[in-house]
Amino acid sequence: MSARINVVGSVNLDLVVRCDRLPLAGETVLGGTFEKHPGGKGANQALAACRLGADVELIACVGDDDDAAAALSLLRADGVGLDHCHATPDAPTGVALIAVAPNGENQIVVAPGANTALSVADLPDRIDGAL
């Protein structure tokens, strides 16, 4: 029997630009490649636990928008339970704007969006027998 884990956390769509160097304050730097990746601390933890063999349920909130499908794509593909991940029309899916230098150093700004809509009322009383 695999471990059952409930993760309460954020789901974002990461907007990543690789650049030759990170900008200084007030500076604009021309970037290179642009990619979109599913992310968010909660989503990343849920995905990692699932890939390690746990039965995982993610409790989170995304927007009722196109970014939600992209942000949830890896979770869905890998079998993370999303029955308690709901969409709200009141805010967009969270996004993280990430600039990455060749050495891996980065700068990140997060617009949490729908992540801030998650509340205690969204927590189920019980999930699969767990309190």
mmCIF file of N, CA, C and O in Angstrom, residues 2-89:
data_model
loop_
_atom_site.group_PDB
_atom_site.id
_atom_site.type_symbol
_atom_site.label_atom_id
_atom_site.label_comp_id
_atom_site.label_asym_id
_atom_site.label_seq_id
_atom_site.Cartn_x
_atom_site.Cartn_y
_atom_site.Cartn_z
ATOM 1 N N SER A 2 0.620 2.174 -0.899
ATOM 2 C CA SER A 2 1.428 3.388 -0.960
ATOM 3 C C SER A 2 0.932 4.415 0.053
ATOM 4 O O SER A 2 -0.210 4.390 0.492
ATOM 5 N N ALA A 3 1.825 5.316 0.424
ATOM 6 C CA ALA A 3 1.479 6.385 1.357
ATOM 7 C C ALA A 3 0.431 7.292 0.735
ATOM 8 O O ALA A 3 0.436 7.524 -0.473
ATOM 9 N N ARG A 4 -0.487 7.780 1.558
ATOM 10 C CA ARG A 4 -1.486 8.746 1.100
ATOM 11 C C ARG A 4 -1.072 10.124 1.625
ATOM 12 O O ARG A 4 -0.898 10.298 2.827
ATOM 13 N N ILE A 5 -0.931 11.058 0.703
ATOM 14 C CA ILE A 5 -0.476 12.399 1.065
ATOM 15 C C ILE A 5 -1.439 13.420 0.498
ATOM 16 O O ILE A 5 -1.788 13.372 -0.689
ATOM 17 N N ASN A 6 -1.857 14.358 1.357
ATOM 18 C CA ASN A 6 -2.666 15.489 0.929
ATOM 19 C C ASN A 6 -1.781 16.726 0.968
ATOM 20 O O ASN A 6 -1.180 17.017 1.999
ATOM 21 N N VAL A 7 -1.707 17.420 -0.153
ATOM 22 C CA VAL A 7 -0.897 18.634 -0.234
ATOM 23 C C VAL A 7 -1.838 19.826 -0.386
ATOM 24 O O VAL A 7 -2.695 19.834 -1.268
ATOM 25 N N VAL A 8 -1.680 20.807 0.474
ATOM 26 C CA VAL A 8 -2.417 22.066 0.359
ATOM 27 C C VAL A 8 -1.397 23.096 -0.093
ATOM 28 O O VAL A 8 -0.406 23.343 0.611
ATOM 29 N N GLY A 9 -1.594 23.667 -1.278
ATOM 30 C CA GLY A 9 -0.581 24.603 -1.748
ATOM 31 C C GLY A 9 -0.916 25.300 -3.035
ATOM 32 O O GLY A 9 -2.030 25.198 -3.552
ATOM 33 N N SER A 10 0.065 25.984 -3.553
ATOM 34 C CA SER A 10 -0.114 26.841 -4.718
ATOM 35 C C SER A 10 0.115 26.107 -6.033
ATOM 36 O O SER A 10 0.863 25.142 -6.113
ATOM 37 N N VAL A 11 -0.579 26.612 -7.057
ATOM 38 C CA VAL A 11 -0.415 26.150 -8.437
ATOM 39 C C VAL A 11 -0.178 27.399 -9.278
ATOM 40 O O VAL A 11 -0.970 28.352 -9.217
ATOM 41 N N ASN A 12 0.893 27.409 -10.046
ATOM 42 C CA ASN A 12 1.204 28.548 -10.908
ATOM 43 C C ASN A 12 1.582 28.065 -12.304
ATOM 44 O O ASN A 12 1.928 26.897 -12.494
ATOM 45 N N LEU A 13 1.559 28.980 -13.233
ATOM 46 C CA LEU A 13 2.159 28.750 -14.534
ATOM 47 C C LEU A 13 3.423 29.601 -14.544
ATOM 48 O O LEU A 13 3.360 30.828 -14.362
ATOM 49 N N ASP A 14 4.581 28.944 -14.680
ATOM 50 C CA ASP A 14 5.866 29.644 -14.685
ATOM 51 C C ASP A 14 6.178 30.145 -16.092
ATOM 52 O O ASP A 14 6.177 29.366 -17.046
ATOM 53 N N LEU A 15 6.444 31.433 -16.208
ATOM 54 C CA LEU A 15 6.832 32.057 -17.470
ATOM 55 C C LEU A 15 8.327 32.345 -17.369
ATOM 56 O O LEU A 15 8.751 33.232 -16.622
ATOM 57 N N VAL A 16 9.127 31.567 -18.087
ATOM 58 C CA VAL A 16 10.575 31.563 -17.908
ATOM 59 C C VAL A 16 11.277 32.152 -19.135
ATOM 60 O O VAL A 16 11.025 31.727 -20.264
ATOM 61 N N VAL A 17 12.169 33.107 -18.885
ATOM 62 C CA VAL A 17 13.008 33.677 -19.944
ATOM 63 C C VAL A 17 14.462 33.453 -19.547
ATOM 64 O O VAL A 17 14.880 33.821 -18.450
ATOM 65 N N ARG A 18 15.209 32.825 -20.418
ATOM 66 C CA ARG A 18 16.651 32.647 -20.208
ATOM 67 C C ARG A 18 17.348 33.870 -20.792
ATOM 68 O O ARG A 18 16.996 34.340 -21.867
ATOM 69 N N CYS A 19 18.319 34.397 -20.063
ATOM 70 C CA CYS A 19 19.012 35.603 -20.506
ATOM 71 C C CYS A 19 20.502 35.481 -20.209
ATOM 72 O O CYS A 19 20.917 34.641 -19.411
ATOM 73 N N ASP A 20 21.300 36.290 -20.890
ATOM 74 C CA ASP A 20 22.753 36.243 -20.704
ATOM 75 C C ASP A 20 23.171 36.668 -19.299
ATOM 76 O O ASP A 20 24.169 36.200 -18.766
ATOM 77 N N ARG A 21 22.386 37.573 -18.710
ATOM 78 C CA ARG A 21 22.636 38.017 -17.336
ATOM 79 C C ARG A 21 21.338 38.597 -16.792
ATOM 80 O O ARG A 21 20.460 38.997 -17.542
ATOM 81 N N LEU A 22 21.239 38.605 -15.469
ATOM 82 C CA LEU A 22 20.054 39.161 -14.830
ATOM 83 C C LEU A 22 20.122 40.677 -14.835
ATOM 84 O O LEU A 22 21.208 41.259 -14.712
ATOM 85 N N PRO A 23 18.982 41.338 -14.972
ATOM 86 C CA PRO A 23 18.992 42.796 -15.005
ATOM 87 C C PRO A 23 19.279 43.415 -13.642
ATOM 88 O O PRO A 23 18.958 42.834 -12.599
ATOM 89 N N LEU A 24 19.897 44.584 -13.660
ATOM 90 C CA LEU A 24 20.058 45.382 -12.453
ATOM 91 C C LEU A 24 18.749 46.123 -12.226
ATOM 92 O O LEU A 24 17.891 46.174 -13.111
ATOM 93 N N ALA A 25 18.591 46.721 -11.071
ATOM 94 C CA ALA A 25 17.370 47.466 -10.765
ATOM 95 C C ALA A 25 17.115 48.530 -11.837
ATOM 96 O O ALA A 25 18.018 49.299 -12.191
ATOM 97 N N GLY A 26 15.930 48.529 -12.395
ATOM 98 C CA GLY A 26 15.538 49.515 -13.402
ATOM 99 C C GLY A 26 16.064 49.247 -14.799
ATOM 100 O O GLY A 26 15.804 50.011 -15.728
ATOM 101 N N GLU A 27 16.799 48.179 -14.991
ATOM 102 C CA GLU A 27 17.411 47.882 -16.279
ATOM 103 C C GLU A 27 16.575 46.859 -17.054
ATOM 104 O O GLU A 27 15.965 45.970 -16.481
ATOM 105 N N THR A 28 16.581 47.008 -18.367
ATOM 106 C CA THR A 28 15.958 46.034 -19.259
ATOM 107 C C THR A 28 17.059 45.242 -19.944
ATOM 108 O O THR A 28 18.009 45.814 -20.464
ATOM 109 N N VAL A 29 16.937 43.924 -19.919
ATOM 110 C CA VAL A 29 17.907 43.032 -20.550
ATOM 111 C C VAL A 29 17.179 42.244 -21.628
ATOM 112 O O VAL A 29 16.090 41.715 -21.381
ATOM 113 N N LEU A 30 17.766 42.164 -22.795
ATOM 114 C CA LEU A 30 17.172 41.373 -23.867
ATOM 115 C C LEU A 30 17.334 39.897 -23.532
ATOM 116 O O LEU A 30 18.429 39.435 -23.222
ATOM 117 N N GLY A 31 16.234 39.177 -23.557
ATOM 118 C CA GLY A 31 16.267 37.762 -23.209
ATOM 119 C C GLY A 31 16.376 36.878 -24.431
ATOM 120 O O GLY A 31 16.281 37.325 -25.569
ATOM 121 N N GLY A 32 16.558 35.606 -24.176
ATOM 122 C CA GLY A 32 16.642 34.607 -25.237
ATOM 123 C C GLY A 32 15.360 33.818 -25.321
ATOM 124 O O GLY A 32 14.307 34.356 -25.630
ATOM 125 N N THR A 33 15.424 32.551 -24.962
ATOM 126 C CA THR A 33 14.274 31.665 -25.103
ATOM 127 C C THR A 33 13.200 31.951 -24.050
ATOM 128 O O THR A 33 13.488 32.390 -22.942
ATOM 129 N N PHE A 34 11.963 31.687 -24.437
ATOM 130 C CA PHE A 34 10.815 31.827 -23.547
ATOM 131 C C PHE A 34 10.105 30.493 -23.476
ATOM 132 O O PHE A 34 9.879 29.846 -24.500
ATOM 133 N N GLU A 35 9.785 30.060 -22.245
ATOM 134 C CA GLU A 35 9.077 28.794 -22.047
ATOM 135 C C GLU A 35 8.023 28.961 -20.971
ATOM 136 O O GLU A 35 8.156 29.801 -20.080
ATOM 137 N N LYS A 36 6.984 28.138 -21.058
ATOM 138 C CA LYS A 36 5.955 28.066 -20.018
ATOM 139 C C LYS A 36 6.051 26.689 -19.377
ATOM 140 O O LYS A 36 6.142 25.680 -20.084
ATOM 141 N N HIS A 37 6.043 26.659 -18.025
ATOM 142 C CA HIS A 37 6.127 25.395 -17.297
ATOM 143 C C HIS A 37 5.112 25.390 -16.157
ATOM 144 O O HIS A 37 4.937 26.407 -15.488
ATOM 145 N N PRO A 38 4.500 24.242 -15.890
ATOM 146 C CA PRO A 38 3.668 24.138 -14.697
ATOM 147 C C PRO A 38 4.544 24.315 -13.462
ATOM 148 O O PRO A 38 5.686 23.865 -13.436
ATOM 149 N N GLY A 39 4.019 24.991 -12.452
ATOM 150 C CA GLY A 39 4.798 25.202 -11.243
ATOM 151 C C GLY A 39 3.937 25.537 -10.051
ATOM 152 O O GLY A 39 2.727 25.304 -10.044
ATOM 153 N N GLY A 40 4.568 26.117 -9.049
ATOM 154 C CA GLY A 40 3.928 26.419 -7.777
ATOM 155 C C GLY A 40 4.475 25.466 -6.727
ATOM 156 O O GLY A 40 4.676 24.282 -7.002
ATOM 157 N N LYS A 41 4.733 25.973 -5.539
ATOM 158 C CA LYS A 41 5.335 25.141 -4.485
ATOM 159 C C LYS A 41 4.479 23.923 -4.156
ATOM 160 O O LYS A 41 4.979 22.818 -4.031
ATOM 161 N N GLY A 42 3.178 24.108 -4.010
ATOM 162 C CA GLY A 42 2.302 22.981 -3.702
ATOM 163 C C GLY A 42 2.256 21.968 -4.830
ATOM 164 O O GLY A 42 2.351 20.758 -4.610
ATOM 165 N N ALA A 43 2.118 22.473 -6.051
ATOM 166 C CA ALA A 43 2.075 21.580 -7.217
ATOM 167 C C ALA A 43 3.376 20.804 -7.354
ATOM 168 O O ALA A 43 3.357 19.598 -7.637
ATOM 169 N N ASN A 44 4.504 21.464 -7.140
ATOM 170 C CA ASN A 44 5.798 20.787 -7.246
ATOM 171 C C ASN A 44 5.941 19.693 -6.191
ATOM 172 O O ASN A 44 6.454 18.603 -6.473
ATOM 173 N N GLN A 45 5.492 19.967 -4.959
ATOM 174 C CA GLN A 45 5.566 18.959 -3.894
ATOM 175 C C GLN A 45 4.655 17.774 -4.209
ATOM 176 O O GLN A 45 5.044 16.622 -4.018
ATOM 177 N N ALA A 46 3.443 18.064 -4.686
ATOM 178 C CA ALA A 46 2.498 16.994 -5.016
ATOM 179 C C ALA A 46 3.054 16.115 -6.131
ATOM 180 O O ALA A 46 2.977 14.880 -6.063
ATOM 181 N N LEU A 47 3.614 16.730 -7.154
ATOM 182 C CA LEU A 47 4.166 15.983 -8.278
ATOM 183 C C LEU A 47 5.350 15.114 -7.830
ATOM 184 O O LEU A 47 5.439 13.942 -8.200
ATOM 185 N N ALA A 48 6.235 15.674 -7.012
ATOM 186 C CA ALA A 48 7.393 14.918 -6.533
ATOM 187 C C ALA A 48 6.957 13.716 -5.700
ATOM 188 O O ALA A 48 7.463 12.607 -5.894
ATOM 189 N N ALA A 49 6.012 13.914 -4.798
ATOM 190 C CA ALA A 49 5.541 12.803 -3.957
ATOM 191 C C ALA A 49 4.872 11.724 -4.796
ATOM 192 O O ALA A 49 5.076 10.529 -4.566
ATOM 193 N N CYS A 50 4.113 12.137 -5.784
ATOM 194 C CA CYS A 50 3.448 11.179 -6.676
ATOM 195 C C CYS A 50 4.488 10.379 -7.465
ATOM 196 O O CYS A 50 4.371 9.158 -7.585
ATOM 197 N N ARG A 51 5.493 11.056 -7.978
ATOM 198 C CA ARG A 51 6.538 10.369 -8.748
ATOM 199 C C ARG A 51 7.366 9.430 -7.885
ATOM 200 O O ARG A 51 7.987 8.503 -8.402
ATOM 201 N N LEU A 52 7.350 9.645 -6.563
ATOM 202 C CA LEU A 52 8.044 8.744 -5.643
ATOM 203 C C LEU A 52 7.148 7.584 -5.199
ATOM 204 O O LEU A 52 7.559 6.762 -4.396
ATOM 205 N N GLY A 53 5.925 7.545 -5.727
ATOM 206 C CA GLY A 53 5.048 6.411 -5.475
ATOM 207 C C GLY A 53 3.902 6.637 -4.514
ATOM 208 O O GLY A 53 3.134 5.715 -4.242
ATOM 209 N N ALA A 54 3.751 7.835 -3.988
ATOM 210 C CA ALA A 54 2.657 8.108 -3.059
ATOM 211 C C ALA A 54 1.348 8.338 -3.814
ATOM 212 O O ALA A 54 1.347 8.720 -4.986
ATOM 213 N N ASP A 55 0.255 8.112 -3.125
ATOM 214 C CA ASP A 55 -1.084 8.433 -3.619
ATOM 215 C C ASP A 55 -1.361 9.854 -3.140
ATOM 216 O O ASP A 55 -1.535 10.080 -1.934
ATOM 217 N N VAL A 56 -1.366 10.825 -4.052
ATOM 218 C CA VAL A 56 -1.383 12.240 -3.675
ATOM 219 C C VAL A 56 -2.661 12.930 -4.136
ATOM 220 O O VAL A 56 -3.110 12.751 -5.271
ATOM 221 N N GLU A 57 -3.221 13.741 -3.239
ATOM 222 C CA GLU A 57 -4.351 14.613 -3.542
ATOM 223 C C GLU A 57 -3.888 16.046 -3.323
ATOM 224 O O GLU A 57 -3.334 16.374 -2.262
ATOM 225 N N LEU A 58 -4.090 16.922 -4.324
ATOM 226 C CA LEU A 58 -3.718 18.329 -4.202
ATOM 227 C C LEU A 58 -4.966 19.151 -3.904
ATOM 228 O O LEU A 58 -5.974 19.042 -4.606
ATOM 229 N N ILE A 59 -4.880 19.956 -2.864
ATOM 230 C CA ILE A 59 -5.953 20.868 -2.495
ATOM 231 C C ILE A 59 -5.447 22.260 -2.843
ATOM 232 O O ILE A 59 -4.490 22.761 -2.240
ATOM 233 N N ALA A 60 -6.061 22.871 -3.865
ATOM 234 C CA ALA A 60 -5.555 24.134 -4.382
ATOM 235 C C ALA A 60 -6.653 24.864 -5.139
ATOM 236 O O ALA A 60 -7.755 24.350 -5.311
ATOM 237 N N CYS A 61 -6.316 26.051 -5.605
ATOM 238 C CA CYS A 61 -7.258 26.859 -6.366
ATOM 239 C C CYS A 61 -6.537 27.454 -7.572
ATOM 240 O O CYS A 61 -5.429 27.980 -7.444
ATOM 241 N N VAL A 62 -7.159 27.342 -8.733
ATOM 242 C CA VAL A 62 -6.650 27.950 -9.963
ATOM 243 C C VAL A 62 -7.734 28.870 -10.524
ATOM 244 O O VAL A 62 -8.871 28.856 -10.057
ATOM 245 N N GLY A 63 -7.386 29.634 -11.525
ATOM 246 C CA GLY A 63 -8.376 30.473 -12.171
ATOM 247 C C GLY A 63 -9.213 29.667 -13.154
ATOM 248 O O GLY A 63 -8.860 28.542 -13.517
ATOM 249 N N ASP A 64 -10.308 30.250 -13.563
ATOM 250 C CA ASP A 64 -11.157 29.641 -14.584
ATOM 251 C C ASP A 64 -10.691 30.209 -15.925
ATOM 252 O O ASP A 64 -11.385 31.005 -16.552
ATOM 253 N N ASP A 65 -9.476 29.810 -16.340
ATOM 254 C CA ASP A 65 -8.854 30.389 -17.530
ATOM 255 C C ASP A 65 -7.981 29.350 -18.245
ATOM 256 O O ASP A 65 -7.819 28.234 -17.762
ATOM 257 N N ASP A 66 -7.443 29.735 -19.390
ATOM 258 C CA ASP A 66 -6.609 28.814 -20.171
ATOM 259 C C ASP A 66 -5.320 28.428 -19.456
ATOM 260 O O ASP A 66 -4.810 27.327 -19.656
ATOM 261 N N ASP A 67 -4.779 29.324 -18.621
ATOM 262 C CA ASP A 67 -3.539 29.010 -17.912
ATOM 263 C C ASP A 67 -3.717 27.865 -16.926
ATOM 264 O O ASP A 67 -2.759 27.149 -16.616
ATOM 265 N N ALA A 68 -4.928 27.658 -16.424
ATOM 266 C CA ALA A 68 -5.170 26.577 -15.463
ATOM 267 C C ALA A 68 -4.861 25.222 -16.085
ATOM 268 O O ALA A 68 -4.218 24.372 -15.456
ATOM 269 N N ALA A 69 -5.293 24.992 -17.316
ATOM 270 C CA ALA A 69 -5.042 23.702 -17.979
ATOM 271 C C ALA A 69 -3.543 23.451 -18.116
ATOM 272 O O ALA A 69 -3.069 22.345 -17.847
ATOM 273 N N ALA A 70 -2.797 24.474 -18.495
ATOM 274 C CA ALA A 70 -1.345 24.323 -18.636
ATOM 275 C C ALA A 70 -0.685 24.099 -17.270
ATOM 276 O O ALA A 70 0.213 23.272 -17.131
ATOM 277 N N ALA A 71 -1.147 24.824 -16.247
ATOM 278 C CA ALA A 71 -0.559 24.703 -14.910
ATOM 279 C C ALA A 71 -0.825 23.335 -14.289
ATOM 280 O O ALA A 71 -0.013 22.835 -13.509
ATOM 281 N N LEU A 72 -1.949 22.714 -14.651
ATOM 282 C CA LEU A 72 -2.313 21.409 -14.075
ATOM 283 C C LEU A 72 -1.893 20.230 -14.944
ATOM 284 O O LEU A 72 -2.066 19.076 -14.539
ATOM 285 N N SER A 73 -1.331 20.483 -16.105
ATOM 286 C CA SER A 73 -1.075 19.419 -17.080
ATOM 287 C C SER A 73 -0.174 18.295 -16.559
ATOM 288 O O SER A 73 -0.499 17.117 -16.738
ATOM 289 N N LEU A 74 0.960 18.605 -15.944
ATOM 290 C CA LEU A 74 1.855 17.551 -15.439
ATOM 291 C C LEU A 74 1.219 16.786 -14.285
ATOM 292 O O LEU A 74 1.384 15.577 -14.170
ATOM 293 N N LEU A 75 0.513 17.500 -13.423
ATOM 294 C CA LEU A 75 -0.156 16.849 -12.296
ATOM 295 C C LEU A 75 -1.163 15.826 -12.803
ATOM 296 O O LEU A 75 -1.200 14.684 -12.349
ATOM 297 N N ARG A 76 -1.959 16.253 -13.762
ATOM 298 C CA ARG A 76 -2.976 15.370 -14.341
ATOM 299 C C ARG A 76 -2.315 14.173 -15.031
ATOM 300 O O ARG A 76 -2.715 13.025 -14.840
ATOM 301 N N ALA A 77 -1.276 14.428 -15.817
ATOM 302 C CA ALA A 77 -0.591 13.367 -16.567
ATOM 303 C C ALA A 77 0.067 12.344 -15.650
ATOM 304 O O ALA A 77 0.130 11.159 -15.988
ATOM 305 N N ASP A 78 0.550 12.799 -14.492
ATOM 306 C CA ASP A 78 1.255 11.894 -13.576
ATOM 307 C C ASP A 78 0.345 11.238 -12.549
ATOM 308 O O ASP A 78 0.803 10.443 -11.741
ATOM 309 N N GLY A 79 -0.940 11.606 -12.541
ATOM 310 C CA GLY A 79 -1.887 10.941 -11.660
ATOM 311 C C GLY A 79 -2.097 11.562 -10.299
ATOM 312 O O GLY A 79 -2.622 10.910 -9.398
ATOM 313 N N VAL A 80 -1.720 12.830 -10.133
ATOM 314 C CA VAL A 80 -2.014 13.517 -8.877
ATOM 315 C C VAL A 80 -3.526 13.739 -8.819
ATOM 316 O O VAL A 80 -4.138 14.187 -9.794
ATOM 317 N N GLY A 81 -4.148 13.430 -7.687
ATOM 318 C CA GLY A 81 -5.577 13.653 -7.514
ATOM 319 C C GLY A 81 -5.899 15.129 -7.500
ATOM 320 O O GLY A 81 -5.279 15.905 -6.769
ATOM 321 N N LEU A 82 -6.855 15.526 -8.322
ATOM 322 C CA LEU A 82 -7.228 16.938 -8.427
ATOM 323 C C LEU A 82 -8.692 17.185 -8.083
ATOM 324 O O LEU A 82 -9.246 18.224 -8.428
ATOM 325 N N ASP A 83 -9.316 16.239 -7.385
ATOM 326 C CA ASP A 83 -10.728 16.402 -7.021
ATOM 327 C C ASP A 83 -10.961 17.601 -6.112
ATOM 328 O O ASP A 83 -12.068 18.139 -6.064
ATOM 329 N N HIS A 84 -9.934 18.023 -5.377
ATOM 330 C CA HIS A 84 -10.058 19.157 -4.458
ATOM 331 C C HIS A 84 -9.280 20.378 -4.957
ATOM 332 O O HIS A 84 -8.968 21.274 -4.174
ATOM 333 N N CYS A 85 -8.984 20.384 -6.238
ATOM 334 C CA CYS A 85 -8.371 21.547 -6.881
ATOM 335 C C CYS A 85 -9.471 22.182 -7.720
ATOM 336 O O CYS A 85 -9.939 21.590 -8.681
ATOM 337 N N HIS A 86 -9.913 23.347 -7.318
ATOM 338 C CA HIS A 86 -11.047 23.932 -8.015
ATOM 339 C C HIS A 86 -10.689 25.258 -8.690
ATOM 340 O O HIS A 86 -9.727 25.918 -8.309
ATOM 341 N N ALA A 87 -11.478 25.597 -9.684
ATOM 342 C CA ALA A 87 -11.283 26.831 -10.448
ATOM 343 C C ALA A 87 -12.227 27.906 -9.926
ATOM 344 O O ALA A 87 -13.378 27.627 -9.596
ATOM 345 N N THR A 88 -11.730 29.107 -9.865
ATOM 346 C CA THR A 88 -12.551 30.244 -9.459
ATOM 347 C C THR A 88 -12.575 31.268 -10.588
ATOM 348 O O THR A 88 -11.555 31.536 -11.211
ATOM 349 N N PRO A 89 -13.750 31.846 -10.850
ATOM 350 C CA PRO A 89 -13.834 32.895 -11.873
ATOM 351 C C PRO A 89 -13.381 34.257 -11.331
ATOM 352 O O PRO A 89 -13.270 35.214 -12.080
#
